[in-house]
Short mmCIF file of C-alpha atoms and ligand atoms in Angstrom, two decimals:
data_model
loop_
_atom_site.label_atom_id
_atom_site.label_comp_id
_atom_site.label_asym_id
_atom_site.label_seq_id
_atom_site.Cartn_x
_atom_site.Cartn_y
_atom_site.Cartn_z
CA UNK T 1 -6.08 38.47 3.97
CA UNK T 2 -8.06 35.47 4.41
CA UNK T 3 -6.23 32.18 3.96
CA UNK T 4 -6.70 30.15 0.79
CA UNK T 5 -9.00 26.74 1.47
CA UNK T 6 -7.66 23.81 0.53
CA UNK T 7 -9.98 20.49 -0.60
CA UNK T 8 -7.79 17.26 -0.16
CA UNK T 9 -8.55 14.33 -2.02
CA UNK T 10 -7.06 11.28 0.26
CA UNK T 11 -5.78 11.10 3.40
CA UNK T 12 -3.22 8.33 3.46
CA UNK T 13 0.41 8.77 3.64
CA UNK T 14 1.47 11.43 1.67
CA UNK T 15 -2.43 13.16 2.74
CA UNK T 16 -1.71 13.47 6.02
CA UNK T 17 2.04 14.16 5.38
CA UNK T 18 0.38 17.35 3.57
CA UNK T 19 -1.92 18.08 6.46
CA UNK T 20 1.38 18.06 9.46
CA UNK T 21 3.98 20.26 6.95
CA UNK T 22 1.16 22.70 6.52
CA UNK T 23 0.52 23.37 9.78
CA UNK T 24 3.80 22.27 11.22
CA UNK T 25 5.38 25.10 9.02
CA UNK T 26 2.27 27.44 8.33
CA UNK T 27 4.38 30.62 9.81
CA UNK T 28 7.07 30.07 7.04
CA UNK T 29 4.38 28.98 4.40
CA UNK T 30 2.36 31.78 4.58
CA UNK T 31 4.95 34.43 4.64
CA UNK T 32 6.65 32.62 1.33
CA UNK T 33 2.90 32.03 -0.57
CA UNK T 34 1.90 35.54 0.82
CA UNK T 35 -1.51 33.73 2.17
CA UNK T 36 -2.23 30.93 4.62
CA UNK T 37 -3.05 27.73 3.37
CA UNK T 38 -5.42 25.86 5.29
CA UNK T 39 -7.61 22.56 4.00
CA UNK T 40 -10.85 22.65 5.57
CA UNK T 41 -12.32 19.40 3.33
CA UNK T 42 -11.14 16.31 2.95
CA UNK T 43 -12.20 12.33 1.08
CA UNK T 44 -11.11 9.47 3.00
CA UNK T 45 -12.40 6.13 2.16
CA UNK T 46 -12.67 5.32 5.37
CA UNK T 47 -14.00 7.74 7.93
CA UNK T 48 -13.33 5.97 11.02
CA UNK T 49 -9.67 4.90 10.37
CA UNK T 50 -6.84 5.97 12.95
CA UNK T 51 -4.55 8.88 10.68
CA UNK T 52 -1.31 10.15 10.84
CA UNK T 53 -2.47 13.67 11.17
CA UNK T 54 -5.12 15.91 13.06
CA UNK T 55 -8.00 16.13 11.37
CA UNK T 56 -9.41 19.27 14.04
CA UNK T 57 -11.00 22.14 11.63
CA UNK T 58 -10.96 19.94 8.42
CA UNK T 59 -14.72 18.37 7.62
CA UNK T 60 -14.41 15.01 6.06
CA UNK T 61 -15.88 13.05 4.34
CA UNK T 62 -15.62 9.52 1.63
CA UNK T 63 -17.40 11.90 -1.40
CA UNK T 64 -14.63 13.19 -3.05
CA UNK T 65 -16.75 14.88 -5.10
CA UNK T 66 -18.35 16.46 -2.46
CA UNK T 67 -15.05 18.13 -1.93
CA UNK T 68 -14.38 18.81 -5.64
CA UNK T 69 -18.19 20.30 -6.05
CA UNK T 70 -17.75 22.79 -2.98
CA UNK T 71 -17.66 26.53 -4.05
CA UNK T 72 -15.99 27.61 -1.33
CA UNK T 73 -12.75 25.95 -2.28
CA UNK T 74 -9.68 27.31 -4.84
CA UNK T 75 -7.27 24.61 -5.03
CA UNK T 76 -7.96 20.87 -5.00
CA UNK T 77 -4.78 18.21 -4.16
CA UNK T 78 -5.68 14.77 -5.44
CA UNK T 79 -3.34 12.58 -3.39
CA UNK T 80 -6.12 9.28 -4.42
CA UNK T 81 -3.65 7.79 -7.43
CA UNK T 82 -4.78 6.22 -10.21
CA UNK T 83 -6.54 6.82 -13.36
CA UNK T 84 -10.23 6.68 -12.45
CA UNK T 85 -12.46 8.24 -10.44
CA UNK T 86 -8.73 10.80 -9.88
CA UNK T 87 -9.55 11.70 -14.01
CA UNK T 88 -13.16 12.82 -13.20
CA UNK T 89 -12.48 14.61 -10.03
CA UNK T 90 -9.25 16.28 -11.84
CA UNK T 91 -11.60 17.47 -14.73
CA UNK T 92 -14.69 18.41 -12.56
CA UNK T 93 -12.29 20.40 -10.20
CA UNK T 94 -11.00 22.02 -13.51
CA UNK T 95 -14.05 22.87 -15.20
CA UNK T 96 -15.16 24.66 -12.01
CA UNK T 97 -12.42 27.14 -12.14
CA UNK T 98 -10.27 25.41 -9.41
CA UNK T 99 -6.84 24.99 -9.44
CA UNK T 100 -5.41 21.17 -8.81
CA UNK T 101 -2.33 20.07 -7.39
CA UNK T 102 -1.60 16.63 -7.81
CA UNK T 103 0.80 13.78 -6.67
CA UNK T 104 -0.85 11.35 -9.50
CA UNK T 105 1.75 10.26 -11.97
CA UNK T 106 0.19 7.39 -13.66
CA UNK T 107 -3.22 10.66 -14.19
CA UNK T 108 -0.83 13.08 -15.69
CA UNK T 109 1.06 10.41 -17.75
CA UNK T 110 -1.76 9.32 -19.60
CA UNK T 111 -4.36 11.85 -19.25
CA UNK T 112 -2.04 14.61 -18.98
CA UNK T 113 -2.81 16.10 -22.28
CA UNK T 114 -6.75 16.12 -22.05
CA UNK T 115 -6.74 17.82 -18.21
CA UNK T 116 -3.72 20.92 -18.98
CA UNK T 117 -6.26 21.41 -22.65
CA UNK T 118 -8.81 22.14 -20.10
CA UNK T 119 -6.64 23.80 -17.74
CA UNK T 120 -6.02 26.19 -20.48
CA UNK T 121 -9.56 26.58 -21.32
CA UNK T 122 -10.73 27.52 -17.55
CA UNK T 123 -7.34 30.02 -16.78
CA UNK T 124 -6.80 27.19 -13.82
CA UNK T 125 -3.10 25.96 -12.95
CA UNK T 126 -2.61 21.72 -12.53
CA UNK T 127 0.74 21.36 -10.88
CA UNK T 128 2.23 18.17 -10.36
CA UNK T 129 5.94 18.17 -8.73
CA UNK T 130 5.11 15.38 -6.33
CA UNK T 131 4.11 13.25 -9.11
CA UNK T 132 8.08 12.86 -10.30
CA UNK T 133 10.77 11.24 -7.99
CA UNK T 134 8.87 12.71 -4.55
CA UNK T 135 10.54 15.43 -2.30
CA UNK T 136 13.27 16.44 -5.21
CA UNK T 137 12.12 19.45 -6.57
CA UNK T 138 13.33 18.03 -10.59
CA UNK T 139 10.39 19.21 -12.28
CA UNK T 140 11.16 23.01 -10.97
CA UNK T 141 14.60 22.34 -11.98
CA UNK T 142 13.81 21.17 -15.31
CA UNK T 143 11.25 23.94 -16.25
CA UNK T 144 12.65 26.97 -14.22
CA UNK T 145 16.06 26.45 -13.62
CA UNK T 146 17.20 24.91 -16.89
CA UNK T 147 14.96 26.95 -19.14
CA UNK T 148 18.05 28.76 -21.26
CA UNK T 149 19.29 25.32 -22.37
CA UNK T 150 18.91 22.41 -24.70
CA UNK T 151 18.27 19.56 -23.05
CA UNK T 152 20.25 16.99 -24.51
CA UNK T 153 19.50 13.49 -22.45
CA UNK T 154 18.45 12.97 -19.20
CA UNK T 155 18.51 9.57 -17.11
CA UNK T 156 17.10 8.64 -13.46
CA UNK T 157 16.50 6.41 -11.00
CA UNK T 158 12.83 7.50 -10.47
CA UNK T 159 11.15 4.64 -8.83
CA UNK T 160 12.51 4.79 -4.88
CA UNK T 161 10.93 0.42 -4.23
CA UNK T 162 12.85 -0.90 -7.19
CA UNK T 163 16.02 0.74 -6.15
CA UNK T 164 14.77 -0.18 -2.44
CA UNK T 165 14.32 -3.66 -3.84
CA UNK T 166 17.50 -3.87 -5.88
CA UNK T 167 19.60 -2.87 -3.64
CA UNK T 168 18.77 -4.38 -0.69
CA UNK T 169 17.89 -8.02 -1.92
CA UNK T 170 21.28 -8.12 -4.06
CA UNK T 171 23.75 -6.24 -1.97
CA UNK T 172 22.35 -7.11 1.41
CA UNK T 173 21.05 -10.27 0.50
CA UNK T 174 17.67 -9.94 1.71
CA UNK T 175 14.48 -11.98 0.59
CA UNK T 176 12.50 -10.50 -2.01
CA UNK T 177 8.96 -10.85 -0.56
CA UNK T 178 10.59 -9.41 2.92
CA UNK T 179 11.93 -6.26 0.68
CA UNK T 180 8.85 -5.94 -0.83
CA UNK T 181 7.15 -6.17 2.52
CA UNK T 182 9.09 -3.17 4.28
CA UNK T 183 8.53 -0.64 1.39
CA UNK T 184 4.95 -1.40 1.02
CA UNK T 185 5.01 -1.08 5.37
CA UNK T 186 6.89 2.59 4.94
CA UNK T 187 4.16 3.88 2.52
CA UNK T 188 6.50 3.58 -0.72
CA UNK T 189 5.32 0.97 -3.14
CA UNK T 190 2.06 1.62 -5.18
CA UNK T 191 -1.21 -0.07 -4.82
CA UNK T 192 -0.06 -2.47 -7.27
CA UNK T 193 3.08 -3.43 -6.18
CA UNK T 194 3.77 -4.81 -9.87
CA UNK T 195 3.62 -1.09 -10.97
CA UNK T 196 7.12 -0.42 -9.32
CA UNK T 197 8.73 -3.84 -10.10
CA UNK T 198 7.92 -3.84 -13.49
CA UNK T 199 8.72 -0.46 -14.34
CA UNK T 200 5.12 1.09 -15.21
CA UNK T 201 5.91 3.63 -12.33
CA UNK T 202 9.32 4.55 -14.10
CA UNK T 203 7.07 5.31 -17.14
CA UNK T 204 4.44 7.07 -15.93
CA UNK T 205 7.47 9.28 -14.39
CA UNK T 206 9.49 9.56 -17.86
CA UNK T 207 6.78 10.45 -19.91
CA UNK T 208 6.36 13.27 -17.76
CA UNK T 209 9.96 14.40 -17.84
CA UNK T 210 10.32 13.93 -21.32
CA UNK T 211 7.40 16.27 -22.05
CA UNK T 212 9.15 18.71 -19.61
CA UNK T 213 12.53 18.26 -21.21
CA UNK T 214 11.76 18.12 -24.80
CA UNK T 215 8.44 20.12 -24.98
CA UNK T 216 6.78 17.34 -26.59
CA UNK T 217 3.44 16.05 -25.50
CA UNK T 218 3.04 13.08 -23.35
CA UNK T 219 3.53 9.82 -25.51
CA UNK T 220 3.24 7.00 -22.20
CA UNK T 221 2.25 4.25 -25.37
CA UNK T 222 5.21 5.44 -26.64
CA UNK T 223 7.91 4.49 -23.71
CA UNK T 224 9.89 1.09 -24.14
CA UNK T 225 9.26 -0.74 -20.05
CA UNK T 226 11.57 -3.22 -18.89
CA UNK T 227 11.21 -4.25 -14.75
CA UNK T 228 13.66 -6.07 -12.51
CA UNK T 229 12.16 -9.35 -12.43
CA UNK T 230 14.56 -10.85 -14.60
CA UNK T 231 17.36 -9.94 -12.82
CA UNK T 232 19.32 -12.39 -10.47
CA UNK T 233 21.99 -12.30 -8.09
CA UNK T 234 24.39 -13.88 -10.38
CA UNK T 235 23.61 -10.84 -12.93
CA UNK T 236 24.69 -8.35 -9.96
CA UNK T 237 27.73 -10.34 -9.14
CA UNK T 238 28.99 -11.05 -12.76
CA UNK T 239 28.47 -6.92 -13.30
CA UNK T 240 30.24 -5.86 -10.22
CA UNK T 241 33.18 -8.66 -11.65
CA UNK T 242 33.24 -6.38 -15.02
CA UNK T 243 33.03 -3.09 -12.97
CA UNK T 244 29.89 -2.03 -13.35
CA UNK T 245 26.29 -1.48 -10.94
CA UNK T 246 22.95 -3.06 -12.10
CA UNK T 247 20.08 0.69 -11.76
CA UNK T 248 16.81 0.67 -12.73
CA UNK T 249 17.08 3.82 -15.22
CA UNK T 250 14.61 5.83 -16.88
CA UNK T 251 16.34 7.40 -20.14
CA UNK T 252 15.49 10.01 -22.83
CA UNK T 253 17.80 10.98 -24.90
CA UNK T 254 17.76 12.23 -28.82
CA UNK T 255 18.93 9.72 -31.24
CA UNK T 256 19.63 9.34 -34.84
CA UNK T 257 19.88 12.41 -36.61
CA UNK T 258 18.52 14.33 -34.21
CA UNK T 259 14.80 14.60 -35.16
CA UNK T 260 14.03 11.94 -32.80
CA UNK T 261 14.01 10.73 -28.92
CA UNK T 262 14.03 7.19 -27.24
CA UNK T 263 12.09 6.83 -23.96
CA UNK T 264 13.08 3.70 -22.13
CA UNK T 265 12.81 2.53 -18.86
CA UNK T 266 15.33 -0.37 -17.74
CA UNK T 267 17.97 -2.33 -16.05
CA UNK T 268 21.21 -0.65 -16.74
CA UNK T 269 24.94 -1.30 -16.62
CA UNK T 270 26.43 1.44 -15.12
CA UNK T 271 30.17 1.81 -14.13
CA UNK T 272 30.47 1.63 -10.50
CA UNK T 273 32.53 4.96 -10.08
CA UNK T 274 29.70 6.92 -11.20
CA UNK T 275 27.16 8.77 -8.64
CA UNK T 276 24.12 7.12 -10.29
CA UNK T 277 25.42 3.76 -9.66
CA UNK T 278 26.22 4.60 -5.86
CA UNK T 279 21.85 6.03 -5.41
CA UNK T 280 20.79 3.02 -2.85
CA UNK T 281 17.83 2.23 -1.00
CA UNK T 282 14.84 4.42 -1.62
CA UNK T 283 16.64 7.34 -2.60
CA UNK T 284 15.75 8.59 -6.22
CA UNK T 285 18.53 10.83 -8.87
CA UNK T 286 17.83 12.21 -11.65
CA UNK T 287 20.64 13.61 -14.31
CA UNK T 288 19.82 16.19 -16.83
CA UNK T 289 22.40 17.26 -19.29
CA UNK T 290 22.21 20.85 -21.44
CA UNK T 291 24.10 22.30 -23.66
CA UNK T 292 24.87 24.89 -21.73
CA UNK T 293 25.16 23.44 -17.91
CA UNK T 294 26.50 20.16 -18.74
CA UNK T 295 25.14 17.08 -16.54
CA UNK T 296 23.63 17.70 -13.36
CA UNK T 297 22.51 15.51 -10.66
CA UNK T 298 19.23 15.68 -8.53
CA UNK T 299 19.10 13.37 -5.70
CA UNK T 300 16.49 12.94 -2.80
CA UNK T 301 14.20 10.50 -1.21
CA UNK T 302 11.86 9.56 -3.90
CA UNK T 303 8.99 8.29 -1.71
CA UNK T 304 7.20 8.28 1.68
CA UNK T 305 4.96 10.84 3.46
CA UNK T 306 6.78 13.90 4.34
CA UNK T 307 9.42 13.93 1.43
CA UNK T 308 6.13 13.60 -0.68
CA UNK T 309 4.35 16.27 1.26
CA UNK T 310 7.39 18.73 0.53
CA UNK T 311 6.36 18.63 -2.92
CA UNK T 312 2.79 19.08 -2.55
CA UNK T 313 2.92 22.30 -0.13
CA UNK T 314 5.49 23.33 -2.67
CA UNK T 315 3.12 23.73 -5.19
CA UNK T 316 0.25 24.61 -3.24
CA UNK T 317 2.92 28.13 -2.56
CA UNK T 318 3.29 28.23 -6.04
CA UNK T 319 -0.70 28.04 -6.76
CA UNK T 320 -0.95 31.11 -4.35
CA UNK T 321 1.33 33.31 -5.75
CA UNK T 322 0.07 33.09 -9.10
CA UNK T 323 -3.63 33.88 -7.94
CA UNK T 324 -2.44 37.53 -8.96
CA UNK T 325 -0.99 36.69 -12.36
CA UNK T 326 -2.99 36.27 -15.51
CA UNK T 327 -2.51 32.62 -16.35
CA UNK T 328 -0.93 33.05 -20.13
CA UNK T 329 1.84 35.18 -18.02
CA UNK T 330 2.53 31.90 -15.57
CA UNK T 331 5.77 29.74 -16.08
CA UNK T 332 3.49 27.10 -17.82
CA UNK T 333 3.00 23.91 -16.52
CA UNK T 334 4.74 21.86 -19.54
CA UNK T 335 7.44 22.97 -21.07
CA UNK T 336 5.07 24.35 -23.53
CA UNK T 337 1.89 26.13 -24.23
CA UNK T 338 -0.25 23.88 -26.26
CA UNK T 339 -0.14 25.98 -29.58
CA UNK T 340 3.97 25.68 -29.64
CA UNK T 341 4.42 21.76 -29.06
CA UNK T 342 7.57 20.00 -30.48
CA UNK T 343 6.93 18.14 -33.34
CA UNK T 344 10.58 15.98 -32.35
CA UNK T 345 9.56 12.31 -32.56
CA UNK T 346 9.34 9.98 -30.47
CA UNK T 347 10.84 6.59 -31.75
CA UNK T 348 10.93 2.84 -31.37
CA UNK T 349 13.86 1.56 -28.59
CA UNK T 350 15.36 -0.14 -32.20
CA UNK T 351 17.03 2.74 -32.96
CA UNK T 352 18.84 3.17 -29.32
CA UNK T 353 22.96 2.35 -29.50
CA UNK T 354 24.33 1.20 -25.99
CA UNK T 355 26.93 -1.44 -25.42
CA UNK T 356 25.54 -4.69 -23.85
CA UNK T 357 26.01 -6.92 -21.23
CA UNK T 358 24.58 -10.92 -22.04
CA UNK T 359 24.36 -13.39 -20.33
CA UNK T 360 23.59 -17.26 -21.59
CA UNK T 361 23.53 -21.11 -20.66
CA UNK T 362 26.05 -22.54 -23.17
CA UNK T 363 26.71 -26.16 -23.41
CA UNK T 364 30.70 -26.88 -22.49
CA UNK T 365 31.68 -27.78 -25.51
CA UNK T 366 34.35 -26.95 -28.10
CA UNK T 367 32.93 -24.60 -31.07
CA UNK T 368 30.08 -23.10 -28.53
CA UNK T 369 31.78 -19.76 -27.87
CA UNK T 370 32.88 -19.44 -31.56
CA UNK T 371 29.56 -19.70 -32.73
CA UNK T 372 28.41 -17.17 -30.91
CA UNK T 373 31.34 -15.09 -31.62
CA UNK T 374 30.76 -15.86 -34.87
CA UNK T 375 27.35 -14.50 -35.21
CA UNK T 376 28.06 -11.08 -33.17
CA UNK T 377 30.94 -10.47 -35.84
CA UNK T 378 28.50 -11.20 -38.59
CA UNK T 379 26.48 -8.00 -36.92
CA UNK T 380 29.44 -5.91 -36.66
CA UNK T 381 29.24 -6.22 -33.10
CA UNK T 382 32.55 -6.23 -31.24
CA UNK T 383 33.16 -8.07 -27.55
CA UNK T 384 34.74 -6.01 -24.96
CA UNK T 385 35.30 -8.94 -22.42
CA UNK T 386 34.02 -12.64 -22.02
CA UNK T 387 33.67 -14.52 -18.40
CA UNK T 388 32.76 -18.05 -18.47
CA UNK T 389 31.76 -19.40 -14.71
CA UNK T 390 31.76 -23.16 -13.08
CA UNK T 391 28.74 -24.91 -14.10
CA UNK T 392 25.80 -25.77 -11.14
CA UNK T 393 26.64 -29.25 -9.82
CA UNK T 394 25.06 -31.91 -12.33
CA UNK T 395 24.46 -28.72 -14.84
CA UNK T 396 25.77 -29.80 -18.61
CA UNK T 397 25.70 -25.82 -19.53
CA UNK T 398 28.01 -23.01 -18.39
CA UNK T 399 27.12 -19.23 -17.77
CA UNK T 400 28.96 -17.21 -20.46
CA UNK T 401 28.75 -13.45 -19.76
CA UNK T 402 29.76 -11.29 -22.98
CA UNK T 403 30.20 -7.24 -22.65
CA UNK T 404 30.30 -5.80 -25.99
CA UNK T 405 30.93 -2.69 -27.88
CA UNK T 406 28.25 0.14 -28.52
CA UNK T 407 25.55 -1.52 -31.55
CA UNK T 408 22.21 -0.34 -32.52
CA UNK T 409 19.44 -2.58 -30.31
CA UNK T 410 17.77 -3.14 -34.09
CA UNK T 411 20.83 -5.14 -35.11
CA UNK T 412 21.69 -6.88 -31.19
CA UNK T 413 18.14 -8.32 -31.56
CA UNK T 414 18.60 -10.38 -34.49
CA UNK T 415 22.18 -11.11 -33.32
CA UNK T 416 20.62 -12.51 -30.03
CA UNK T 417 17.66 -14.11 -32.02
CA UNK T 418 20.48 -16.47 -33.45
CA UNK T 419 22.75 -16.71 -30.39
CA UNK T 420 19.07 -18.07 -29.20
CA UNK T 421 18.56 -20.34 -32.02
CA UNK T 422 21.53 -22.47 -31.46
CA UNK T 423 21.77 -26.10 -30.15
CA UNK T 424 24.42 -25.49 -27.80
CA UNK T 425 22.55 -22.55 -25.68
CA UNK T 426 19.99 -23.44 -23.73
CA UNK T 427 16.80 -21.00 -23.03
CA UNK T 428 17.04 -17.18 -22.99
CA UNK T 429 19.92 -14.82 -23.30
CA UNK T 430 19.78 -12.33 -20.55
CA UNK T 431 20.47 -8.97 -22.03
CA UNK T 432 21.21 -5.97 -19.76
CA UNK T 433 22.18 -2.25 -21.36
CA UNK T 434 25.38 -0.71 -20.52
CA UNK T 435 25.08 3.28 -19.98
CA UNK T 436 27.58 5.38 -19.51
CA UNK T 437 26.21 8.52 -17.94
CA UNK T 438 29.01 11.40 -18.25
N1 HSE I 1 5.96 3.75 -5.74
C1 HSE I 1 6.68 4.94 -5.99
C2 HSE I 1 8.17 4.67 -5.78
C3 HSE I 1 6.20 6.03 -5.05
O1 HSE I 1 8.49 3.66 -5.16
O2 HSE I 1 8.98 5.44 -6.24
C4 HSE I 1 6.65 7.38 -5.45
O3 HSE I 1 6.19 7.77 -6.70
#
């Protein structure tokens, strides 16, 4: 049987990651997808740029709709990013009765529900592993593995440069801007750096999970972002004194009654035992609890080209094999067909309950720490352990770091709106969520 051609919308790292698994493992590929796989078009931006891969056999080009408007082609992989011109190519590819694979997170986050409507409509599969937490295969897992059970929460590290970041600027004490440098230099951060530091990556990943996990549709407005800018080395140090790791964590979990989900993306306290605490460097975990399985942990490089790549081919097999199914018989590509979507809510971060860890500038006085005692108890809020630390020389405030008991956020933000209010503190109170994932 002839093989199945392949357009490839850019040819940058995880593009010409794509192009060396395929044919470095074509033998094993074909005999698993039952075809050969073979791109024979391909965009680049720019034409005359060394690559990573051999380009022998594949005609290029910088029209990627060129590509997406040849009719010799079944599949398209977008591997471009971003939201436009990725949308139009997506929808063109679509509406021409190809099937897409894509790596394109930030597409599928908040177009996600407009392309798999005309997915639907056109019989064509979008499939989009690479686009969550790179080489690990979570949103297989998720939709195949774990389809017997309630999901009840699930909580990640999903973007690989803030870990990258976090960890090695606080535990190795390396220079931000140097940090930053290296992952951009090993093909991890996005275009827009910003993206993974201040945790729009982490979001565009959630949204996608939670769709997957709770069959709802994808809600990106909805998800409450937090980055790591705020974070300092003191906050690291002060946590490890309490026992605990400072993650970058995407969460969704149900809350209140149970008609009703959180999606947050944030700094988190976790206790140091735990395995999500010990994920460094670029590696990304993700941990899905059901009802029936319990927690389980997914944990793999979350970035770069070949790790990427795995995920990419991997769909590209599963593309193939389903050329013989009808499409309404196809393990869909949310957790849901469009006419059965979960009506479960999505709701404000106010109605999250976590313990916290704060941190303030408090004047070294008597009656400072009372008052803010004073004003947690008036919330109900209870303090698990207090560390005061040596002023900077010539400083006339102290750091006070407070861990408390579980509260709603609702009532810890008018507790901290107070705690802010006072005389004696001085600026912001640092507020970081403690998690514990078990
Ligand atoms: N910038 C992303 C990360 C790439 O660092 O995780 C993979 O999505």
């Amino acid at each position: 049987m002839n093989s199945v051609k392949v357009g490839l919308l850019g040819l940058g790292t995880v593009g010409s990651g794509t192009v060396n698994l395929l044919t470095r493992n074509s033998d094993e590929i074909t005999r698993r997808a039952g075809r050969g796989i073979s791109i024979v078009h391909a965009a680049a931006r720019h034409l005359d740029r060394a690559r990573n891969c051999s380009t022998e056999g594949i005609t290029l080009t910088n029209d990627p709709f060129e590509v997406v408007d040849n009719p010799e082609l079944e599949v398209i992989v977008e591997l471009i990013g971003g939201e436009e011109p990725a949308r139009e190519l997506v929808l063109r590819a679509i509406d021409s009765g190809k099937h897409v694979v894509t790596a394109n997170k930030a597409l599928i986050a908040k177009h996600g529900n407009e392309i798999f409507e005309h997915a639907r409509e056109r019989g064509v599969t979008v499939a989009f592993e690479a686009a969550v937490a790179g080489g690990i295969p979570i949103i297989k897992a998720i939709r195949e593995g774990l389809t017997g059970n309630r999901i009840e929460w699930l909580a990640g590290i999903i973007n690989g440069t803030a870990n990258f970041i976090l960890t090695e600027m606080f535990y190795e004490q390396r220079d931000f801007a140097e940090v930053l440098a290296e992952a951009q230099r090993l093909g991890y951060a996005e275009a827009d750096p910003t993206f993974d530091i201040e945790g729009v990556d982490a979001a565009h990943k959630l949204t996608i999970l939670a769709s997957i996990a709770f069959g709802i549709p994808l809600q990106f407005d909805k998800v409450h972002v937090e980055g790591i800018s705020h974070i300092t080395r003191d906050d690291v140090e002060y946590a490890e004194e309490l026992g605990y790791r400072i993650k970058h964590l995407g969460i969704c979990r149900h809350h209140g009654s149970g008609n009703g989900i959180v999606l947050r993306v944030h700094p988190t306290l976790l206790p140091s035992r735990q395995l999500l605490a010990n994920v460094n460097g670029v590696m990304n975990a993700v941990m899905v609890s059901g009802d029936a399985v319990g927690s389980t942990l997914y944990y793999g490089p979350g970035a770069g080209s070949e790790p990427t790549a795995s995920a990419v081919v991997a769909d590209l097999v599963d593309v193939v094999r389903e050329f013989n199914l009808e499409p309404e018989n196809r393990v869909p590509y949310l957790a849901f067909q469009s006419h059965a979507l979960s009506d479960e809510t999505v709701l404000a971060i106010g109605a999250v309950e976590t313990a916290y860890y704060l941190r303030m500038q408090a004047l070294d006085e008597p009656g400072v720490l009372a008052d803010v005692t004073r004003i947690l108890g008036n919330f109900g809020i209870s303090i698990e352990a207090i560390l005061q630390k040596q002023p900077a020389p010539e400083a006339d405030h102290v750091p006070v770091i407070l861990l408390t008991h579980r509260v709603k956020e609702s009532q810890m933000n008018q507790a901290i709106e107070q705690i802010e209010a006072l005389g004696s503190i001085q600026g912001r109170v640092t507020r970081i969520r403690v998690e514990n994932l078990e």
